[in-house]
Tab-separated table of C-alpha atoms (C1' of nucleotides) in Angstrom:
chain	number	residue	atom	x	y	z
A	1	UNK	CA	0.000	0.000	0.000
A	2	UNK	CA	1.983	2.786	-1.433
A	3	UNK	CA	-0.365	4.987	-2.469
A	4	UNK	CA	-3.181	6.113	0.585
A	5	UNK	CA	-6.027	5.595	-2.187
A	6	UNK	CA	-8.502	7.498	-2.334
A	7	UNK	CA	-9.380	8.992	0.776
A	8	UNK	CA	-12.488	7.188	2.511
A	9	UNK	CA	-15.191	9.963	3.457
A	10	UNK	CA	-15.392	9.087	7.529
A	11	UNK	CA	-18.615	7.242	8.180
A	12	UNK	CA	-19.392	9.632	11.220
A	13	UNK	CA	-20.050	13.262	11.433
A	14	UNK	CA	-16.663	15.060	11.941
A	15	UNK	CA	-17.877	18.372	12.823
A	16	UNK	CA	-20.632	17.319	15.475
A	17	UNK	CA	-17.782	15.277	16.947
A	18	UNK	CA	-15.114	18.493	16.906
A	19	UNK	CA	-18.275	20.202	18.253
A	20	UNK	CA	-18.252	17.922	21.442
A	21	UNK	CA	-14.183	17.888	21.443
A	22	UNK	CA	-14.111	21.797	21.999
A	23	UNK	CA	-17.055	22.135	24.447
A	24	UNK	CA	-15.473	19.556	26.592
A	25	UNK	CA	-11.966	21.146	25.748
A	26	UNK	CA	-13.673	24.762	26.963
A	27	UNK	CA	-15.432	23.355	30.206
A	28	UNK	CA	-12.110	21.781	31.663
A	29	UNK	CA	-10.152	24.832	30.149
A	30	UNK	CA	-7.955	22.787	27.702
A	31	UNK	CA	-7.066	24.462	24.430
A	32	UNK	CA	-8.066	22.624	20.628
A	33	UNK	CA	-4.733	21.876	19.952
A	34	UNK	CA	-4.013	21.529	16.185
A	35	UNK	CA	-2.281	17.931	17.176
A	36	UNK	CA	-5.486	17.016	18.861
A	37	UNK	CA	-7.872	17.938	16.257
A	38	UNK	CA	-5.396	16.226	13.476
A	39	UNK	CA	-5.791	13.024	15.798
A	40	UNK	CA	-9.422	13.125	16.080
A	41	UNK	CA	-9.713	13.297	12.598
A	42	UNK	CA	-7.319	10.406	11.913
A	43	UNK	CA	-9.571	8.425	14.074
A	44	UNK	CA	-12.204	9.073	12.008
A	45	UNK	CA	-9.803	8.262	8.162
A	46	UNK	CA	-8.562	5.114	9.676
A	47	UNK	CA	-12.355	4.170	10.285
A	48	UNK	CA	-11.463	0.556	12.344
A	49	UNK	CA	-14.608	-0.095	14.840
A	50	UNK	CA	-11.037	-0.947	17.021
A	51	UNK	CA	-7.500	0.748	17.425
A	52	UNK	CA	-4.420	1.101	19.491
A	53	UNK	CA	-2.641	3.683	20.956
A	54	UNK	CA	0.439	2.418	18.442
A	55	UNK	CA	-1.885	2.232	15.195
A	56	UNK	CA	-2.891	6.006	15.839
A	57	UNK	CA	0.717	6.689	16.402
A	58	UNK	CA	1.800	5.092	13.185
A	59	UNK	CA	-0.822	7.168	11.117
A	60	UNK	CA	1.776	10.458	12.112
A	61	UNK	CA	4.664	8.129	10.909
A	62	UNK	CA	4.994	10.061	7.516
A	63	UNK	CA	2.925	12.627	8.655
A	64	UNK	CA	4.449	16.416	8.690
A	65	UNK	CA	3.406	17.841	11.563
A	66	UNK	CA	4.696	14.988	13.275
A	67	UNK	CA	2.305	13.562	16.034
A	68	UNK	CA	4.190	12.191	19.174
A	69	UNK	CA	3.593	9.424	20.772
A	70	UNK	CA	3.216	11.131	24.333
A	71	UNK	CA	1.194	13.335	22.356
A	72	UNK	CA	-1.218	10.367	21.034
A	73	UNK	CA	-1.755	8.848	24.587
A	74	UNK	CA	-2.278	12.013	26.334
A	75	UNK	CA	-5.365	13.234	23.622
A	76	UNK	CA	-6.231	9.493	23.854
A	77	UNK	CA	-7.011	9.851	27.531
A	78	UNK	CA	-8.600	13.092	27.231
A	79	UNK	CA	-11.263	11.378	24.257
A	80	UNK	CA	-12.301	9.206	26.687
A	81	UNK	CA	-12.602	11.532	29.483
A	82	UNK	CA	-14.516	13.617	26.762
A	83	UNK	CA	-16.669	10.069	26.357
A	84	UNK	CA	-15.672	10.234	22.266
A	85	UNK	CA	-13.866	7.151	22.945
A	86	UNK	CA	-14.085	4.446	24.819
A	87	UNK	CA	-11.471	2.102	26.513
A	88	UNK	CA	-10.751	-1.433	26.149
A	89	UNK	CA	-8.857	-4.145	27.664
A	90	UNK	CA	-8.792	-7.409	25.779
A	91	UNK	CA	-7.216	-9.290	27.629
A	92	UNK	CA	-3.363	-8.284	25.814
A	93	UNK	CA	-1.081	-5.951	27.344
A	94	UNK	CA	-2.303	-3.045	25.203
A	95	UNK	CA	-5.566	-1.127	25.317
A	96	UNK	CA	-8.253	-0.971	22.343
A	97	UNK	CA	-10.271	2.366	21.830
A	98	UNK	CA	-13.399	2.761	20.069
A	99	UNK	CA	-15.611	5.778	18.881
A	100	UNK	CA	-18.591	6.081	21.785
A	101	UNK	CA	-20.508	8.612	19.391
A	102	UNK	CA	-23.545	7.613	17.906
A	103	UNK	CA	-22.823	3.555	19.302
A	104	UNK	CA	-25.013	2.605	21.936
A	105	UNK	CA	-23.309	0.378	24.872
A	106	UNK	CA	-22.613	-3.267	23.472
A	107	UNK	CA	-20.491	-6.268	24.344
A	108	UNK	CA	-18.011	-7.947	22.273
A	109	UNK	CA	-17.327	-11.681	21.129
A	110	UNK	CA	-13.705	-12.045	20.324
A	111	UNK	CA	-12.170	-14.931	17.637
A	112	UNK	CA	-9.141	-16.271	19.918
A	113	UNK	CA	-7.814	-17.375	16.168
A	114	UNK	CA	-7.987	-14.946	14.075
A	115	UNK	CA	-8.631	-11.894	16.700
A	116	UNK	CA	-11.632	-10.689	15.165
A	117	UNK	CA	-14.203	-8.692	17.623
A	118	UNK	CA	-17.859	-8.780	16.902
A	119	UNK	CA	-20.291	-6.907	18.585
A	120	UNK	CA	-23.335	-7.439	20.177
A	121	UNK	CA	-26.457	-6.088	22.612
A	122	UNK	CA	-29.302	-7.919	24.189
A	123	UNK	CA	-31.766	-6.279	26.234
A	124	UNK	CA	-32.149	-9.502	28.540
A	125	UNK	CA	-28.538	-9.516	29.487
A	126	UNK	CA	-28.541	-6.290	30.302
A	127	UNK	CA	-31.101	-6.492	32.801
A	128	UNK	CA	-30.101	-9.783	33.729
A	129	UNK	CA	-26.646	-8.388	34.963
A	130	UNK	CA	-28.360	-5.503	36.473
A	131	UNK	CA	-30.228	-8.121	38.274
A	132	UNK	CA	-27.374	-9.938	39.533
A	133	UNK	CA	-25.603	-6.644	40.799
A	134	UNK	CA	-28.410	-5.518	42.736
A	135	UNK	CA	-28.923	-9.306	44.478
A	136	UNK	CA	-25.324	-8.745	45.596
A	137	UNK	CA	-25.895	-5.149	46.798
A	138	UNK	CA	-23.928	-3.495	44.213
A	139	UNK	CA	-25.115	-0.361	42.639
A	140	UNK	CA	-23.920	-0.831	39.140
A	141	UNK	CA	-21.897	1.686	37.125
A	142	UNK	CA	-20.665	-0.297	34.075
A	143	UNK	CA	-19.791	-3.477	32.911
A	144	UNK	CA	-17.433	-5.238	30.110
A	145	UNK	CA	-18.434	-8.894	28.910
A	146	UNK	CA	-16.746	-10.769	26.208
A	147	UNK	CA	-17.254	-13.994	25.037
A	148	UNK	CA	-14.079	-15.470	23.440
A	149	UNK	CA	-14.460	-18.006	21.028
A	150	UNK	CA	-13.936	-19.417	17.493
A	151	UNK	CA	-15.860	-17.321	14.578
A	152	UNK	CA	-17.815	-18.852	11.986
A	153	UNK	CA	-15.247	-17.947	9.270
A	154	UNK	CA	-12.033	-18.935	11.101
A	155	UNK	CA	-14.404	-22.537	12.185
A	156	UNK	CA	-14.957	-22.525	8.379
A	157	UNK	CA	-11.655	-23.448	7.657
A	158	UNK	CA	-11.156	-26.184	10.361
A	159	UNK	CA	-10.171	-24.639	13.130
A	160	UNK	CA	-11.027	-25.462	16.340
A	161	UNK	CA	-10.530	-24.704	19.835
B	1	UNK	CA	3.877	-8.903	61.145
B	2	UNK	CA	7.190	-9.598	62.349
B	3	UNK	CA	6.156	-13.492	63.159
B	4	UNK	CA	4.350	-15.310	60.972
B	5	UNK	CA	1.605	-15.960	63.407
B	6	UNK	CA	0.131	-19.764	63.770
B	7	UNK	CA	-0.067	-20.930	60.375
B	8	UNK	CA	-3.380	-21.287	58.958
B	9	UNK	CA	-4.367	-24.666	57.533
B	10	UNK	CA	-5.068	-23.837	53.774
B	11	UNK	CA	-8.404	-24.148	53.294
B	12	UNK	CA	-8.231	-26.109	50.057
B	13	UNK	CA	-6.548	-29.450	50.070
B	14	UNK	CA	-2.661	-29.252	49.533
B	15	UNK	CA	-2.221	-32.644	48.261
B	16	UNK	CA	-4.641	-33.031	45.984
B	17	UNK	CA	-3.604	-29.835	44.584
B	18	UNK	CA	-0.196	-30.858	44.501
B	19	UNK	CA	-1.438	-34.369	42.664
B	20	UNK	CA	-2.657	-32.597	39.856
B	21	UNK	CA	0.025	-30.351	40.025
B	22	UNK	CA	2.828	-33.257	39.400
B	23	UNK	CA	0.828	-35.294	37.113
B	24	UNK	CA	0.626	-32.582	34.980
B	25	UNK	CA	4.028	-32.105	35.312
B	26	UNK	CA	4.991	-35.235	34.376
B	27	UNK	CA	2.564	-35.364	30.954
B	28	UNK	CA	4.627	-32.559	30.317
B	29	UNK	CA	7.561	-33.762	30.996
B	30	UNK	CA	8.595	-31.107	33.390
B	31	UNK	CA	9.934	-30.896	36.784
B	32	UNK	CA	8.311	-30.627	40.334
B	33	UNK	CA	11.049	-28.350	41.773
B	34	UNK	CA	11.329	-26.888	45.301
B	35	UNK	CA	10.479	-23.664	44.107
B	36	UNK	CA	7.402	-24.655	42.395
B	37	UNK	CA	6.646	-26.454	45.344
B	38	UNK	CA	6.741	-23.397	47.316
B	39	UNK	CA	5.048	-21.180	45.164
B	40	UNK	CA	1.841	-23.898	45.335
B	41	UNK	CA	1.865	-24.084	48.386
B	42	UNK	CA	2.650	-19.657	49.326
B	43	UNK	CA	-0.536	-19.747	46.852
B	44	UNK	CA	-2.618	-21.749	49.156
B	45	UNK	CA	-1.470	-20.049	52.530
B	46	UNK	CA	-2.168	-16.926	51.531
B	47	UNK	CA	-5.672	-17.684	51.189
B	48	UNK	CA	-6.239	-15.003	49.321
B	49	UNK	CA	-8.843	-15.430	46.464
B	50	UNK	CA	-7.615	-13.404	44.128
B	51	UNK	CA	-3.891	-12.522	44.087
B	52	UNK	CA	-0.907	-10.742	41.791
B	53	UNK	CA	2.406	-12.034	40.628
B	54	UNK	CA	3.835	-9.194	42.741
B	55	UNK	CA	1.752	-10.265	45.567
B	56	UNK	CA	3.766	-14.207	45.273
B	57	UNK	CA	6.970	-12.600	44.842
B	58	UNK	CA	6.349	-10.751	48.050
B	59	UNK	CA	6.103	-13.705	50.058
B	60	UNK	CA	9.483	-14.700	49.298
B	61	UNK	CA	10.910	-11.568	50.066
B	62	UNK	CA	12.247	-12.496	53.950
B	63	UNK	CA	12.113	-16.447	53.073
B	64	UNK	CA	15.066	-18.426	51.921
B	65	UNK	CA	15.380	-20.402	49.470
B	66	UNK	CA	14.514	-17.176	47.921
B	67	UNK	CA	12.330	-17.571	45.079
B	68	UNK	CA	12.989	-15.213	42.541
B	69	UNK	CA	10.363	-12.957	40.433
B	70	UNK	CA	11.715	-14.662	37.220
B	71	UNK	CA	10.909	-17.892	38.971
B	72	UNK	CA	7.124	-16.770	40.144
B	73	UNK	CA	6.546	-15.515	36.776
B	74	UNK	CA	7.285	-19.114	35.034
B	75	UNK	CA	5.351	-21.052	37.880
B	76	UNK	CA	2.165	-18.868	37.125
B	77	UNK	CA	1.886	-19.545	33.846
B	78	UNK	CA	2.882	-23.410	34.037
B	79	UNK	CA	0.142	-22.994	37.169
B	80	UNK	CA	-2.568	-21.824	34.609
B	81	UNK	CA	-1.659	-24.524	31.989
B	82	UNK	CA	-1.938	-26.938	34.810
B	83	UNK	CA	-5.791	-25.222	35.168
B	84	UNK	CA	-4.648	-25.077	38.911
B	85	UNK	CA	-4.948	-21.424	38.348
B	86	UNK	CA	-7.204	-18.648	36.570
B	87	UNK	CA	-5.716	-15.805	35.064
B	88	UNK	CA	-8.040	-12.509	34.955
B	89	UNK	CA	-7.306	-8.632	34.066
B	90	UNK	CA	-9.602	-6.329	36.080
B	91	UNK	CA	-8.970	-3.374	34.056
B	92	UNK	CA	-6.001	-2.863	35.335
B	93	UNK	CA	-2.196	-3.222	33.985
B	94	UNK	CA	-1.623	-6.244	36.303
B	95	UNK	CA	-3.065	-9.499	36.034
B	96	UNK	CA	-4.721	-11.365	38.911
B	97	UNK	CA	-4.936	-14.896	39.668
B	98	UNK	CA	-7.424	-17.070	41.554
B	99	UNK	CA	-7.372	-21.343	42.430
B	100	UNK	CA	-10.154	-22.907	40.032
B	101	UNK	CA	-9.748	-26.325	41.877
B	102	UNK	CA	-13.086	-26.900	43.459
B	103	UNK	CA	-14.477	-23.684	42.195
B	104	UNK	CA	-16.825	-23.900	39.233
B	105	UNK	CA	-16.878	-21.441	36.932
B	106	UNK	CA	-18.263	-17.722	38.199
B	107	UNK	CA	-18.059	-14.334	37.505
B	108	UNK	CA	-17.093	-11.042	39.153
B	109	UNK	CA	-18.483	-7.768	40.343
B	110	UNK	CA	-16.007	-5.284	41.087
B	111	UNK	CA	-16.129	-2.370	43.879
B	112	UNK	CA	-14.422	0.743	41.687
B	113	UNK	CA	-14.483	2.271	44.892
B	114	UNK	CA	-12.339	-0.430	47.345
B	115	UNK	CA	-11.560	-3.006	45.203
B	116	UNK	CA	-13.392	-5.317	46.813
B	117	UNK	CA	-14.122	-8.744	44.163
B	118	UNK	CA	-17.060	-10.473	44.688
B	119	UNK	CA	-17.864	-13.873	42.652
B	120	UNK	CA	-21.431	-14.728	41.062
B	121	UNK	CA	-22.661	-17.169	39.113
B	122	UNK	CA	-25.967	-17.044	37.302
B	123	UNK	CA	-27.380	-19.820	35.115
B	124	UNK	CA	-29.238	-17.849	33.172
B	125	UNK	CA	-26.660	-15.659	32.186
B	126	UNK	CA	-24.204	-18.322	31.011
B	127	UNK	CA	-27.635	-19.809	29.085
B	128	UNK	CA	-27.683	-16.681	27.393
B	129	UNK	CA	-24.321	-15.867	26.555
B	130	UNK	CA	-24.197	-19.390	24.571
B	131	UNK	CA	-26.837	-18.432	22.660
B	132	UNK	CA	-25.195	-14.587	21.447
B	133	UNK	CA	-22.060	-16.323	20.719
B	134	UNK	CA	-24.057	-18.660	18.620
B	135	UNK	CA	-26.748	-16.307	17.082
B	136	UNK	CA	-22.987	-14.431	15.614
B	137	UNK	CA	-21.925	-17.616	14.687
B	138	UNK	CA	-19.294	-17.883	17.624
B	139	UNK	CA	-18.344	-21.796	18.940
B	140	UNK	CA	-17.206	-19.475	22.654
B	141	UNK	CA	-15.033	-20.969	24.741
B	142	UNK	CA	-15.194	-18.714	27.257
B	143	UNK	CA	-16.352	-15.909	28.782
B	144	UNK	CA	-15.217	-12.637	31.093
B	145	UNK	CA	-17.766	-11.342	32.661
B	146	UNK	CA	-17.138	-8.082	34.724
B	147	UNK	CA	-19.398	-6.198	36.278
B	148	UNK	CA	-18.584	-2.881	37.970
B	149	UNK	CA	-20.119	-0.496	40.150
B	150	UNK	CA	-19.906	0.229	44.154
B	151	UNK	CA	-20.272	-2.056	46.745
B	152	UNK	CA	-22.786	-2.007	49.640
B	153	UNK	CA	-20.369	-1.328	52.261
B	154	UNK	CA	-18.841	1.944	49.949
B	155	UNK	CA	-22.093	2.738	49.131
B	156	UNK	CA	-23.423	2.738	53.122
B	157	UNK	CA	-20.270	5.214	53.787
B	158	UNK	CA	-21.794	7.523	51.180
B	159	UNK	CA	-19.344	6.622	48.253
B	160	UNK	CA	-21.014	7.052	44.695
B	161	UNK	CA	-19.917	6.690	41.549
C	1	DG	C1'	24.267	-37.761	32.854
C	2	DT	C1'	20.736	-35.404	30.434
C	3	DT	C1'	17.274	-32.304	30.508
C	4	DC	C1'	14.877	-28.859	32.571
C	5	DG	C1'	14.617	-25.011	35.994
C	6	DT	C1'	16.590	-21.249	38.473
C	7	DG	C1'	18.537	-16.646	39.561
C	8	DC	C1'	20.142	-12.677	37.962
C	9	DA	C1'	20.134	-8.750	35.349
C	10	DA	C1'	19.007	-7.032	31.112
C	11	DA	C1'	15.340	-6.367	27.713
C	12	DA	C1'	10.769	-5.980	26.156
C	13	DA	C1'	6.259	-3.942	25.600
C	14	DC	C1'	3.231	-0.448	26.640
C	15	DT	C1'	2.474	3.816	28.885
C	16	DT	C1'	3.671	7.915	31.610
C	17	DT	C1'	6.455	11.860	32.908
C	18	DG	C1'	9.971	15.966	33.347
C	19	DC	C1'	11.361	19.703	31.122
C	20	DA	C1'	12.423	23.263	27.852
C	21	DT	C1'	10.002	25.117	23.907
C	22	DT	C1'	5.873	26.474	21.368
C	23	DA	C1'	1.000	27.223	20.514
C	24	DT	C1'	-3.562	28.566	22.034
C	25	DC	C1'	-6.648	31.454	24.271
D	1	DG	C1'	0.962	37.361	28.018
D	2	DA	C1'	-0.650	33.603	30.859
D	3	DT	C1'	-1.578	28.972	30.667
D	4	DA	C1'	-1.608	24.657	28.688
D	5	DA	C1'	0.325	21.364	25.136
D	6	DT	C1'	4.033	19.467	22.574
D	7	DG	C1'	8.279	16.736	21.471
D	8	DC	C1'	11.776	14.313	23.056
D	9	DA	C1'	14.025	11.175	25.737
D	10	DA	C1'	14.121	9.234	29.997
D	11	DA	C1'	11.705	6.600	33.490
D	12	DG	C1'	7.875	3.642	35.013
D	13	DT	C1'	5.291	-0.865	35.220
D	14	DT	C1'	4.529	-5.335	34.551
D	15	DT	C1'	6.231	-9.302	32.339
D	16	DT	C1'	9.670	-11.907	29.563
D	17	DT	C1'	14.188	-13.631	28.207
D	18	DG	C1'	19.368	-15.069	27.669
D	19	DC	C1'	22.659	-17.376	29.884
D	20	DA	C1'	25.641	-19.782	33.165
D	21	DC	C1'	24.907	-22.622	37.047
D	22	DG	C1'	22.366	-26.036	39.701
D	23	DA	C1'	18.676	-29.458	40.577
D	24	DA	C1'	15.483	-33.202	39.225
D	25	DC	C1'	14.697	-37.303	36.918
DNA sequence: GTTCGTGCAAAAACTTTGCATTATC
DNA sequence: GATAATGCAAAGTTTTTGCACGAAC
């Protein structure tokens, strides 16, 4: 991939996202750097349902302005205090983010072969876990489920557990 | 604690643990050492129910044979393969073990405010996760479940979220 | 005696931080 | 012009690894 083809218009709305950025950015008193608007919008080109902190970085690779690294975590951390992304743990050492906008709260089901991450929601686990949190006299805030597994495609081709 | 007080008698049974713990061993073709020894049975006497690598490696700390982190490391994961252990990661950039022996399979809510871990298990819930992994066209093998919110005890002190 | 495990310190992988410089408000 | 952000490299965390020595089978 030499070429960056043609340039994929973002599936989600740029400017009501920038909108939230710099309203959040105003209340805390944080300045709209031009590094943090250039990574918010590279969020958006790269247009993967998951990222890293190092797959942002490498975007800014051959990238004049160059984006740092510390740069990339620190905005990364203030998108998800801004709830524009959210933060995910896998189960490797590194963290997966996510765009919040516009996608309501789901779970994932992850393909332990070929690392693929599906999403999903059902109403009845929802309120099932709920359910359970209350019976143990919790007072639920959030919750992360995954179901790890083998996916149809990857089960396709023979393998198995 | 400058004296290691009357030593509690582990609550889960040592030898059997230590049974499967050699004959797995030995299917592998690997070694029931001293230090792995140890480290089974600094697991157990602890009697902790969930516990770090760091935690481990601070039990050796005024004990000799010293068991070194390197050491801890290894037996943890051999200790997982063995299915003596569970490894989880609560969010956090550590992972945290727990004994499976004798302890079906169960989930966790999470106090954000102390830490606190407490275990459920609901029928249901594993019912219906089987059948989202399969509606996506998952074969799951398994599941983390964590749910996270504060506890009763945080919440009686007038902790919120 | 062979093979595997250990201890140590160094490296790895990911993330955070200190500080002088630069940009935003 | 005051305050906050950036880039860089250095340091932090947790975990892993290379290697010479020692223990288990």
């Amino acid at each position: 991939m030499a070429r960056s083809s043609t340039r994929k218009a973002p599936s989600i709305d740029i400017d009501g996202l920038l909108g939230k950025f710099e309203s959040f950015l105003q209340r805390k008193s944080l300045k709209l750097t031009t590094q943090r608007r250039k990574i918010l919008e590279k969020i958006l080109e790269m247009d993967k349902t998951h990222f890293t902190a190092d797959d942002l970085v490498d975007q800014f690779r051959n990238e004049r302005p160059r984006v740092s690294k510390a740069t990339v975590y620190r905005a990364l951390s203030v998108l998800v205090e801004a709830e524009i992304l959210e933060e995910h743990q896998f189960g490797d050492s590194y963290k997966v983010y996510e765009l919040s906008e516009g996608r309501p709260h789901h779970d994932h089901l992850i393909c332990t072969n070929c690392g693929k991450i599906l999403e999903f929601f059902n109403e009845e686990m929802e309120k099932l876990q709920d359910k359970v949190a209350k019976g143990n006299g919790f007072h639920p805030t959030h919750h992360s489920q995954k179901i790890y597994g083998i996916c149809a495609a990857c089960w396709g081709k023979g393998v198995r557990a």
